[in-house]
XYZ file of C-alpha atoms in Angstrom:
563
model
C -19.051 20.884 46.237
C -18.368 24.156 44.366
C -19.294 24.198 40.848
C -18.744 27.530 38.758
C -21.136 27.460 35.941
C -19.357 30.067 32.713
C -22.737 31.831 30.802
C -26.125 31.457 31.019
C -29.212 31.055 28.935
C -29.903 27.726 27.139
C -27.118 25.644 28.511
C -25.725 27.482 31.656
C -28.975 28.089 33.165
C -30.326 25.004 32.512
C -27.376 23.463 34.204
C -27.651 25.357 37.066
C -30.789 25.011 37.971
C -30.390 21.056 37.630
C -27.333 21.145 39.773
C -29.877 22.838 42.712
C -32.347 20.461 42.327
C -29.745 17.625 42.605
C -27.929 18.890 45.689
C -29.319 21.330 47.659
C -26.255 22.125 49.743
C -23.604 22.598 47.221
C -22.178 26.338 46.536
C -23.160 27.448 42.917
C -21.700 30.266 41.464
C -23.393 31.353 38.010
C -21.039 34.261 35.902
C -22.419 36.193 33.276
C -21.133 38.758 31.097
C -24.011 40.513 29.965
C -27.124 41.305 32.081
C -29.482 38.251 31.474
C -28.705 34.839 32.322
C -32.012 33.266 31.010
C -33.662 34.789 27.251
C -35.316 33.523 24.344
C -32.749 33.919 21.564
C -35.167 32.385 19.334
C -37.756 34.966 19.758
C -35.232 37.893 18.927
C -36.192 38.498 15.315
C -40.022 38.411 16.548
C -39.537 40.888 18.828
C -38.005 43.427 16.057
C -40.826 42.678 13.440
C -43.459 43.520 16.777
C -45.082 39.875 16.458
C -43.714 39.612 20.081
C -44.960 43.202 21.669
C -43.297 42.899 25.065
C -39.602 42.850 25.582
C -40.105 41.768 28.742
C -41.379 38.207 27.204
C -37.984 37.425 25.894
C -36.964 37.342 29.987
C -37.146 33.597 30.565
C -36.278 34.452 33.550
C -35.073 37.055 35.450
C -31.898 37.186 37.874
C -33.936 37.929 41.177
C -36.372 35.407 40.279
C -33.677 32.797 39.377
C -31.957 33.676 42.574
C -35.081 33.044 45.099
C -36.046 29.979 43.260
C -32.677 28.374 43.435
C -30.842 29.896 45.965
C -27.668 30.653 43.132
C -24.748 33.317 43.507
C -25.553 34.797 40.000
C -22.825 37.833 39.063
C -23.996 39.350 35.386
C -21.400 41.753 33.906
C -18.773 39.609 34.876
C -16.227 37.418 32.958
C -14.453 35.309 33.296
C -10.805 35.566 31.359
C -9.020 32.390 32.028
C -9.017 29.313 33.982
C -5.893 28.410 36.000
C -6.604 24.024 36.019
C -3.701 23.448 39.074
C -4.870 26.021 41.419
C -8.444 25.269 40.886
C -9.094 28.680 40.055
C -10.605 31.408 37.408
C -10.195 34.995 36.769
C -13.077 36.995 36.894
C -13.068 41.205 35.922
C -16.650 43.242 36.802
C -17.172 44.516 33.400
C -19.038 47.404 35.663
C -15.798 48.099 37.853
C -13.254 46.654 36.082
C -12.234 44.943 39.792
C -10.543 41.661 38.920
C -10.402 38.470 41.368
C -10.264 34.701 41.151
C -12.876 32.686 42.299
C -11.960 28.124 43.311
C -13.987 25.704 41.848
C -14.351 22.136 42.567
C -16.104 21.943 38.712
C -16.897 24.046 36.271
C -19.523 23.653 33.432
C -18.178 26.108 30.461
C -21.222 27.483 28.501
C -19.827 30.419 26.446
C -22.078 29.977 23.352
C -20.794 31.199 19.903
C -20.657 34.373 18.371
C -21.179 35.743 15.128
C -18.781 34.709 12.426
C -17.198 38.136 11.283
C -15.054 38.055 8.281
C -12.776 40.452 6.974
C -14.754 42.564 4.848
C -13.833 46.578 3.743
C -16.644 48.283 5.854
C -17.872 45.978 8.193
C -17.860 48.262 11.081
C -19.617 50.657 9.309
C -22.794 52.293 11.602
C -25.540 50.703 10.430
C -24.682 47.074 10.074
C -25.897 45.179 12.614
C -25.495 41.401 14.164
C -28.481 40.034 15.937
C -27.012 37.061 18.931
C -28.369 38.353 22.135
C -30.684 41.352 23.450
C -28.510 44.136 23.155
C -27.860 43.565 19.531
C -31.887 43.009 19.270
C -32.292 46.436 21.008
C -30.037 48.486 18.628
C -31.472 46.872 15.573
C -35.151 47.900 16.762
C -34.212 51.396 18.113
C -33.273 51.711 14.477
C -35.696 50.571 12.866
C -38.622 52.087 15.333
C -36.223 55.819 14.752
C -35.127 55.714 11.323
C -38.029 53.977 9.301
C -35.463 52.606 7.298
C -37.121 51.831 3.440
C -34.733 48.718 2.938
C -32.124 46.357 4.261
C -29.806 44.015 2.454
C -29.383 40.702 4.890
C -26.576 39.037 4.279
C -26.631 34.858 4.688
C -29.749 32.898 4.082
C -29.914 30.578 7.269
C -32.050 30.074 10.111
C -31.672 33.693 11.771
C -31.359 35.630 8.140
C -34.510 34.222 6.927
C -36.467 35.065 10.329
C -35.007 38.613 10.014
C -36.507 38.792 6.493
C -39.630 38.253 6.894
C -39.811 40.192 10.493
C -38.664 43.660 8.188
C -41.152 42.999 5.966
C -43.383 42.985 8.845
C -42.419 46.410 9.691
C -42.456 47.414 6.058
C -38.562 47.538 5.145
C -37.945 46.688 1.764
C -35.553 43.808 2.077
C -33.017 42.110 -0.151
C -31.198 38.453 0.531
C -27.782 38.389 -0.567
C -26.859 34.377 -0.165
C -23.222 32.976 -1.254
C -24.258 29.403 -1.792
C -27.065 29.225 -4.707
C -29.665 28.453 -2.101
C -30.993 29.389 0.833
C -31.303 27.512 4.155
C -27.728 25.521 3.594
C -29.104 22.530 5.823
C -32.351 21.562 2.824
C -31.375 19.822 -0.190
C -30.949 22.662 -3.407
C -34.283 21.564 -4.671
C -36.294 22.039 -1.734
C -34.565 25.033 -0.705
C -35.771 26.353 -3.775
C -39.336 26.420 -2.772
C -38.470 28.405 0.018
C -36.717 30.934 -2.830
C -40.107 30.992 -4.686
C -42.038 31.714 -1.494
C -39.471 34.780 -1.059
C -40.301 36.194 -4.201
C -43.842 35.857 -3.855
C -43.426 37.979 -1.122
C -42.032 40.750 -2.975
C -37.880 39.705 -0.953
C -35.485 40.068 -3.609
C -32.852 37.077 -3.438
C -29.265 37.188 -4.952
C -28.130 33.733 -4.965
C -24.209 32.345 -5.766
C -22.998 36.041 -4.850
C -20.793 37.207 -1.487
C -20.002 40.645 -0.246
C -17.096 42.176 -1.369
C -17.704 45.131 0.778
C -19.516 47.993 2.552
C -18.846 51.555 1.788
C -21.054 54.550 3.271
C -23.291 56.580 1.178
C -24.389 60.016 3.437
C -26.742 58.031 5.485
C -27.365 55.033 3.529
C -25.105 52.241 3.002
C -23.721 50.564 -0.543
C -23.271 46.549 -0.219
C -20.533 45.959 -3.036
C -21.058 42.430 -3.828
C -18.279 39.974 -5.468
C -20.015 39.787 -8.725
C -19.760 43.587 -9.072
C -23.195 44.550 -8.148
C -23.812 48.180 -6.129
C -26.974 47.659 -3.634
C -28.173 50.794 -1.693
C -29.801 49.823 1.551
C -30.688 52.086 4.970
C -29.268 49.222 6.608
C -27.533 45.419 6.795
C -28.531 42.694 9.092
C -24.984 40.012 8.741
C -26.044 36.787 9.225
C -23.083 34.916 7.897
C -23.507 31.897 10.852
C -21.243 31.569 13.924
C -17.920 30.065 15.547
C -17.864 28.516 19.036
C -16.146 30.859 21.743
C -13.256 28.784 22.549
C -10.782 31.217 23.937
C -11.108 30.190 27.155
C -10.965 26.402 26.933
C -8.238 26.511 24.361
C -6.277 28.992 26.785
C -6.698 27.008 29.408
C -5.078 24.178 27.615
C -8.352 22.147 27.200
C -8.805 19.618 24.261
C -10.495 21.788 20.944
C -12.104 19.756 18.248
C -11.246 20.009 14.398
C -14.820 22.384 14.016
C -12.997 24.353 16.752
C -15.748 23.531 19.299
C -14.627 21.947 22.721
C -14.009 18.133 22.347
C -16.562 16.789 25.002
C -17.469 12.849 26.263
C -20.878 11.833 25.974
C -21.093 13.060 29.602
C -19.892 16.575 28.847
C -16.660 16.087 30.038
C -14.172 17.866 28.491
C -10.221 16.563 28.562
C -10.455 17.682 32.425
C -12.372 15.379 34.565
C -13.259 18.240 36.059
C -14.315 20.606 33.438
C -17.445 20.271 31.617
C -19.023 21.978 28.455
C -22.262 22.870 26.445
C -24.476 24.610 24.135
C -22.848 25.578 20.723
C -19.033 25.686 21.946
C -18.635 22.137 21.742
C -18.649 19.577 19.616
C -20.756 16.636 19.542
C -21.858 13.353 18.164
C -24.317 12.917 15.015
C -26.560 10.648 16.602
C -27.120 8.433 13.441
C -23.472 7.856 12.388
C -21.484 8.892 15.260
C -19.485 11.469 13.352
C -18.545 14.967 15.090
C -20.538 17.978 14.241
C -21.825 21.256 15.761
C -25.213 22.364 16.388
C -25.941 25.471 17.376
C -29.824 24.905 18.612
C -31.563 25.872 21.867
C -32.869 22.006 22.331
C -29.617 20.215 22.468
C -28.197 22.956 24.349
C -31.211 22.628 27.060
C -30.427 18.359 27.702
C -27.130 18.890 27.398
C -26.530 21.508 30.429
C -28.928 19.217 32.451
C -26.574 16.447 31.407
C -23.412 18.206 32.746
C -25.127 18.576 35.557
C -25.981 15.303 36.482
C -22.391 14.261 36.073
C -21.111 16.588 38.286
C -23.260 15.662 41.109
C -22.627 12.229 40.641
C -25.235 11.139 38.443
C -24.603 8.864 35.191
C -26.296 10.686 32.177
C -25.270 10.653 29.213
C -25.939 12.909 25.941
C -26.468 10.001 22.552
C -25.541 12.982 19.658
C -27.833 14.864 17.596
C -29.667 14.712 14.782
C -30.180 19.110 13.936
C -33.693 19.100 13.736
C -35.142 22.157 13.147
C -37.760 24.171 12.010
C -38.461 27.636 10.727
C -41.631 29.651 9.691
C -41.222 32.231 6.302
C -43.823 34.228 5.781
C -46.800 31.561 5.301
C -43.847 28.810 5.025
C -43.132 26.128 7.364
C -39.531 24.331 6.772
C -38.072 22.084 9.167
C -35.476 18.978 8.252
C -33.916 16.284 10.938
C -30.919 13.922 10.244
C -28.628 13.894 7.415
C -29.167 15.906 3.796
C -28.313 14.474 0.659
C -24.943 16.812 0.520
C -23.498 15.044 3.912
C -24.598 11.739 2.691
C -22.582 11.895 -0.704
C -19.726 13.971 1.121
C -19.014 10.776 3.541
C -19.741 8.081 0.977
C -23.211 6.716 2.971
C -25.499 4.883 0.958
C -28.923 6.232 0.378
C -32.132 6.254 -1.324
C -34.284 8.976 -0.874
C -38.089 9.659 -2.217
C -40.584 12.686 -2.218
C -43.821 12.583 -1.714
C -46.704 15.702 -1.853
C -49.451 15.063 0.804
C -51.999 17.315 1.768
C -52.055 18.432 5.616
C -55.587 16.757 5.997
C -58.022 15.645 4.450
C -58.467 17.495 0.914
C -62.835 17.731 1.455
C -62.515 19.059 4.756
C -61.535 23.204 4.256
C -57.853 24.438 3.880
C -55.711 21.311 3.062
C -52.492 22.544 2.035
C -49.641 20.693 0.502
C -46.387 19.517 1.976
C -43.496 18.267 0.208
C -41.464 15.564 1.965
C -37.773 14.384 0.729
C -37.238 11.287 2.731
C -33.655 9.613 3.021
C -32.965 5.726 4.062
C -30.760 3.500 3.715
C -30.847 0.720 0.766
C -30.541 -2.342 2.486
C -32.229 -2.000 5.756
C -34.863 0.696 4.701
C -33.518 2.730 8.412
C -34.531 6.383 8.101
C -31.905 8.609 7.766
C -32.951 11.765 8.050
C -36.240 13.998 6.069
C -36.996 17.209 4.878
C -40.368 19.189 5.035
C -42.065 21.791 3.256
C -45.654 23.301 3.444
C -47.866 25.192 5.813
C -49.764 23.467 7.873
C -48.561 20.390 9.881
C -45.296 20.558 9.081
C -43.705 20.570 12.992
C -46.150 17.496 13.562
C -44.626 15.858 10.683
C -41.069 16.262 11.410
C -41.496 15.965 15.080
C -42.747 12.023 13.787
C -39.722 11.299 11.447
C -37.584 12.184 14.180
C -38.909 10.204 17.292
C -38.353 7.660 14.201
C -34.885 8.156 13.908
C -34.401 8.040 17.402
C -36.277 4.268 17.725
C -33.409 3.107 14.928
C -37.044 2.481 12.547
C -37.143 2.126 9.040
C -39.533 3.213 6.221
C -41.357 0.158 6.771
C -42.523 1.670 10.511
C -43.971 4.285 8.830
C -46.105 2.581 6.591
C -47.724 1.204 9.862
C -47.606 4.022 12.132
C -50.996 5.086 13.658
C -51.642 8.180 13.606
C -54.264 10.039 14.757
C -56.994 10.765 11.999
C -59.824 13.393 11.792
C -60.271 15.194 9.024
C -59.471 18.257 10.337
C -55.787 17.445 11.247
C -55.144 14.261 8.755
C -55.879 11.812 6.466
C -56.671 8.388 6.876
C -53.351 8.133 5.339
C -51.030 10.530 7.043
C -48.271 12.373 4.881
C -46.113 9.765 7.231
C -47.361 6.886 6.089
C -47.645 7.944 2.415
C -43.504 8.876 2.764
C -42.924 5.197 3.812
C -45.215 3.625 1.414
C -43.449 5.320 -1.727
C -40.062 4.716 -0.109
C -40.916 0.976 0.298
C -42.277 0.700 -2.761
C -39.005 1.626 -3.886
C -36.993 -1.094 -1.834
C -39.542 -3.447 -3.172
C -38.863 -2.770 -6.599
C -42.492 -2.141 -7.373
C -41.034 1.404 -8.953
C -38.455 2.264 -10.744
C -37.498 6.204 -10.372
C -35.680 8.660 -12.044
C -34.559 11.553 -10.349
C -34.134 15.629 -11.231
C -30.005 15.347 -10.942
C -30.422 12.511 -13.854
C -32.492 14.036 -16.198
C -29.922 16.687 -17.776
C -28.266 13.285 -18.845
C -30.939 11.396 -20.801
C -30.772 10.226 -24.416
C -33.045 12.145 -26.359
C -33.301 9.539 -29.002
C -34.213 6.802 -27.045
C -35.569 8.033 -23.574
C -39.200 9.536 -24.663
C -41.195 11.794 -22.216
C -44.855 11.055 -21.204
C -46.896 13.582 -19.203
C -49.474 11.919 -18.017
C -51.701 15.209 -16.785
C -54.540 16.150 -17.854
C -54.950 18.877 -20.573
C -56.046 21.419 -18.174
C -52.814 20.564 -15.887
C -51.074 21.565 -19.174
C -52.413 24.726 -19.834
C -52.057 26.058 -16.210
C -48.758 24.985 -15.262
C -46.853 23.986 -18.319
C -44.497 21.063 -19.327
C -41.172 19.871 -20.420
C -40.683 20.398 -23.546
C -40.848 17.396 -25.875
C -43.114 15.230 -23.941
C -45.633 12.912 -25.336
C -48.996 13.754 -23.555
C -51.092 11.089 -22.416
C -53.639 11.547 -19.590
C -53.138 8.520 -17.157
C -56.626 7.823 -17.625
C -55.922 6.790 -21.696
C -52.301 5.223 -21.086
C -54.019 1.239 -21.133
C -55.821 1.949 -24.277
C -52.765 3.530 -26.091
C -49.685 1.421 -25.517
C -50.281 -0.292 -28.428
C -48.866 3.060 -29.974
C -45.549 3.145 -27.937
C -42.531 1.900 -29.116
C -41.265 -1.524 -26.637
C -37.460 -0.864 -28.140
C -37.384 2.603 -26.431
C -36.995 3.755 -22.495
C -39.894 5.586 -21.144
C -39.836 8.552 -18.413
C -43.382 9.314 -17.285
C -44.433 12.109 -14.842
C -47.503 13.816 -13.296
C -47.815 16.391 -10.886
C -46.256 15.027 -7.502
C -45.472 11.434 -8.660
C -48.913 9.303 -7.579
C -50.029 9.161 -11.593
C -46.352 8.427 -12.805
C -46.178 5.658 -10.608
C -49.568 4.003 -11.595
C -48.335 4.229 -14.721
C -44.831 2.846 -14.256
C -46.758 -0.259 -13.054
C -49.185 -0.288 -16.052
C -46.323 -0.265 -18.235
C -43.780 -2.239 -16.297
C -45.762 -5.245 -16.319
C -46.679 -4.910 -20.034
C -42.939 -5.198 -21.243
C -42.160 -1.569 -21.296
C -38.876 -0.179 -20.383
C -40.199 2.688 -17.765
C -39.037 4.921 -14.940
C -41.209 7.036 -12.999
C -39.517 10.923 -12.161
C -39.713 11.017 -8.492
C -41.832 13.869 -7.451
C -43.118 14.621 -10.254
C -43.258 18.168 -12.310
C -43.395 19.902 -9.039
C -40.245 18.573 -7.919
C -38.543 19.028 -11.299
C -39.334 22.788 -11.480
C -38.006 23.319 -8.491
C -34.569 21.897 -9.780
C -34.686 23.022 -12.997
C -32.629 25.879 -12.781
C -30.013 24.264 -10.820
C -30.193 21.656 -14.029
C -29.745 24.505 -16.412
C -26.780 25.381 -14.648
C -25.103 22.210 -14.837
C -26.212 21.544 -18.090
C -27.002 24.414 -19.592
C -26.183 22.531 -23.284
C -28.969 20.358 -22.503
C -31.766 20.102 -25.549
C -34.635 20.022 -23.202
C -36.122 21.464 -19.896
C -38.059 24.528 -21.566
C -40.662 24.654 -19.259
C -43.041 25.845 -21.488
């Protein structure tokens, strides 16, 4: 057996050191095209802001290392440029001696990665403007910004790798500004939930200009002027473009293998591609979401890691299969923790999926015991069987522990119901005697039960102001500090029995409290006194969150002053 393993890090190296562990007398042959086969492109942006101090901790591994443990022909600098599928073969140029050669196979296991989506911009090339994918890019950027001490830096896109960069040139004092397309950041979270991310940035003194592209990049002496679509001129020392990626396919499409409609190789659940003996990894290919079955990409060091293991079990003649993926994923801003798993509300509508979805606000542990912080959880499952279909998570501590639950959840095909009876473990320290879990599936099974009826943020722009009346039922001293909607009838939960009789049983009632707890007591004090009631799910805190998103929908819309 000769198997020819195409890149390295997450998915090729993974894959070959399976494939040595499997068989101990096959012939592996391991080509990479830069100098490291094994690094943590997750710690990149850490590295830059000098949270990591070592660049030598990025090394997962190194080659010698790799080589002694696993006995592997490894040859870095070296790519290879096309596959010939009858001869068995591939072409292979030293990048160091430009010598070219071809190299049999018996299999291959293509792990090219992605790159960096580059559009065509005015100025893109400009010095100064900088991609971060791999070490090399991560060396340039902090020889910068260690040389130059820029003052500020305009990073353009508002996912996963932007954000990290963000807060990592803050760390190193570099004024930074966000320009974001979408009107969000973090394109995987739900608008409203994104947007306590965008508060968080603010806080933090990170500028963010939201619904705006770049129209170009022109040079200004040493600086650099971001021209964006909506006519603004931003001076910056520097850009970080962080637009999101495309799966290298140029080989596999050249060599006449099967490409997806994403553009990532089309792959079995094996990791076969359309030659039996070809397979593929990592964030070229596509895959299956593991909840509905549909394809998608996912660009993420896990799935990458199980599914070059995979491959390699297949090609030494072990069954293994890869069941799809659900994206989840976490990220740290600042003093931020946001992490999602399965779908968002966006995919759900876009394929026509029924859904119900709840928040809840739970603190991290127990509120007496020191430092309980507050997480916001957006929870989606299905109406008729209550299955989980995917969650979103906000706060600061607990968060990974949280998510990390929801999806093992997922995975076990369990519903909201599960979660009410989970047991988790419980010391006040760490939790409450009623995790942030369990309180998720209690309000979402309240709501399959029918024991509350909610309103949410996306309906309110639509009420009738003539019949649909407003009760905030904080406390005064809620009012003063945070403010209201405007028009609401203010009764404190703890007077709502004794002042029905002064509410009107023709009209529809709204009612809303902080996080949702108080509206919902009082959608059952009212609901079973005749009242026509709905509860705003999540409360004010949710709603503020969404209110500018109403305003721009709506902006004709008599209400939503938050005062």
């Amino acid at each position: 057996m000769k198997l020819l393993i195409i890149g390295g890090v997450a998915g090729g190296a993974t894959a070959a050191a399976r494939a040595r562990r499997l068989n101990e007398d096959a012939e592996i042959v391991l080509f990479e095209r830069g100098e490291y086969i094994s690094f943590a492109n997750c710690g990149l942006p850490y590295y830059i802001g000098e949270v990591i101090k070592e660049r030598a901790s990025l090394l997962v591994t190194t080659v010698n290392d790799f080589k002694q443990r696993y006995s592997i022909d490894i040859r870095i600098f070296s790519e290879v440029t096309a596959i010939d599928r009858e001869k068995k073969q591939v072409a292979v140029i030293n990048l160091q001696t430009g010598e070219s050669y071809h190299e049999s196979y018996d299999k291959i296991i293509l792990s090219p990665g992605a790159e960096p989506f580059k559009p065509p911009i005015d100025g893109i090339d400009l010095d100064n403007i900088y991609n971060l994918r791999n070490i090399p890019d991560t060396d340039r950027i902090k020889a910068f910004v260690d040389t130059q001490q820029p003052e500020s830096a305009i990073v353009v896109g508002g996912g996963f790798i932007g954000l990290e960069m963000v807060e990592n040139l803050a760390i190193r004092g570099v004024k930074t500004t966000i320009v974001e397309k979408l009107d969000q950041v973090m394109p995987s979270l739900d608008f409203e939930m994104a947007s306590f991310m965008s508060a968080h940035l603010k806080e933090k003194g990170v500028e963010c200009i939201l619904g705006d592209g770049i129209r170009s990049f022109t040079q200004n002496g040493s600086r650099l002027t971001v021209h964006t679509e909506n006519g603004r001129k931003l001076e910056c020392d520097m850009a970080i473009l962080s637009i999101g990626v495309k799966p290298e396919n140029r080989l596999a499409r050249n060599a006449g293998l099967e490409i997806g409609t994403r553009g990532g190789v089309k792959v079995s659940a094996t990791m076969q591609t359309s030659d039996p003996n070809i397979y593929a990894v990592g964030d070229a290919i596509e895959v299956t979401d593991y909840i509905f079955g549909f394809n998608t990409m996912m660009a993420l060091a896990g799935p990458a890691n199980k599914q070059g293991r995979i491959a390699a079990d297949n090609v030494m003649g072990r069954r293994s299969i890869f069941r799809g993926t659900l994206g989840t994923s976490v990220v740290k801003l600042f003093d931020l923790t946001v992490a999602s798993t399965g779908a968002n509300e966006s995919f759900l509508v876009k394929n026509n999926i029924p859904f119900l979805f709840s928040y809840t606000h739970s603190g991290s542990h127990a509120s007496y015991y020191p430092g309980a912080e507050m997480m916001a959880i957006k929870l989606f499952f299905s109406p008729s069987s209550g299955k989980i279909l995917g969650a979103q998570i906000i706060g600061k501590d607990g968060v990974d522990k949280r998510i990390d639950v929801i999806a093992t959840a997922i995975h076990g095909s369990m519903t909201v119901y599960d979660l009410e009876e989970l047991e988790m473990a419980y010391a006040p320290p760490y939790s409450s005697a009623k995790d942030p879990v369990n309180i998720a599936g209690f309000v979402a099974g309240n709501i399959l039960k029918g024991d509350v009826g909610n309103i949410n943020w996306s309906e309110m722009a639509a009420i009738d102001i003539d019949q649909d009346i407003l009760i905030d039922l904080r406390n005064k001293d809620e009012l003063v500090e945070e403010g209201s909607i405007e028009g609401a009838l203010h009764i404190p939960l703890h007077n709502l029995r004794k002042r029905l009789k002064e509410l009107d049983t023709d009209k529809n009632y709204i009612l809303f409290c902080a996080i949702g707890l108080r509206g919902y007591v009082g959608y059952r004090i009212m609901s079973q006194k005749g009242f026509k009631v709905r509860n705003l799910s999540g409360g004010y805190r949710t709603f503020l969150g969404a209110k500018e998103k109403i305003m721009a929908e709506s902006p004709n819309t008599p209400l939503w002053k938050a005062e």
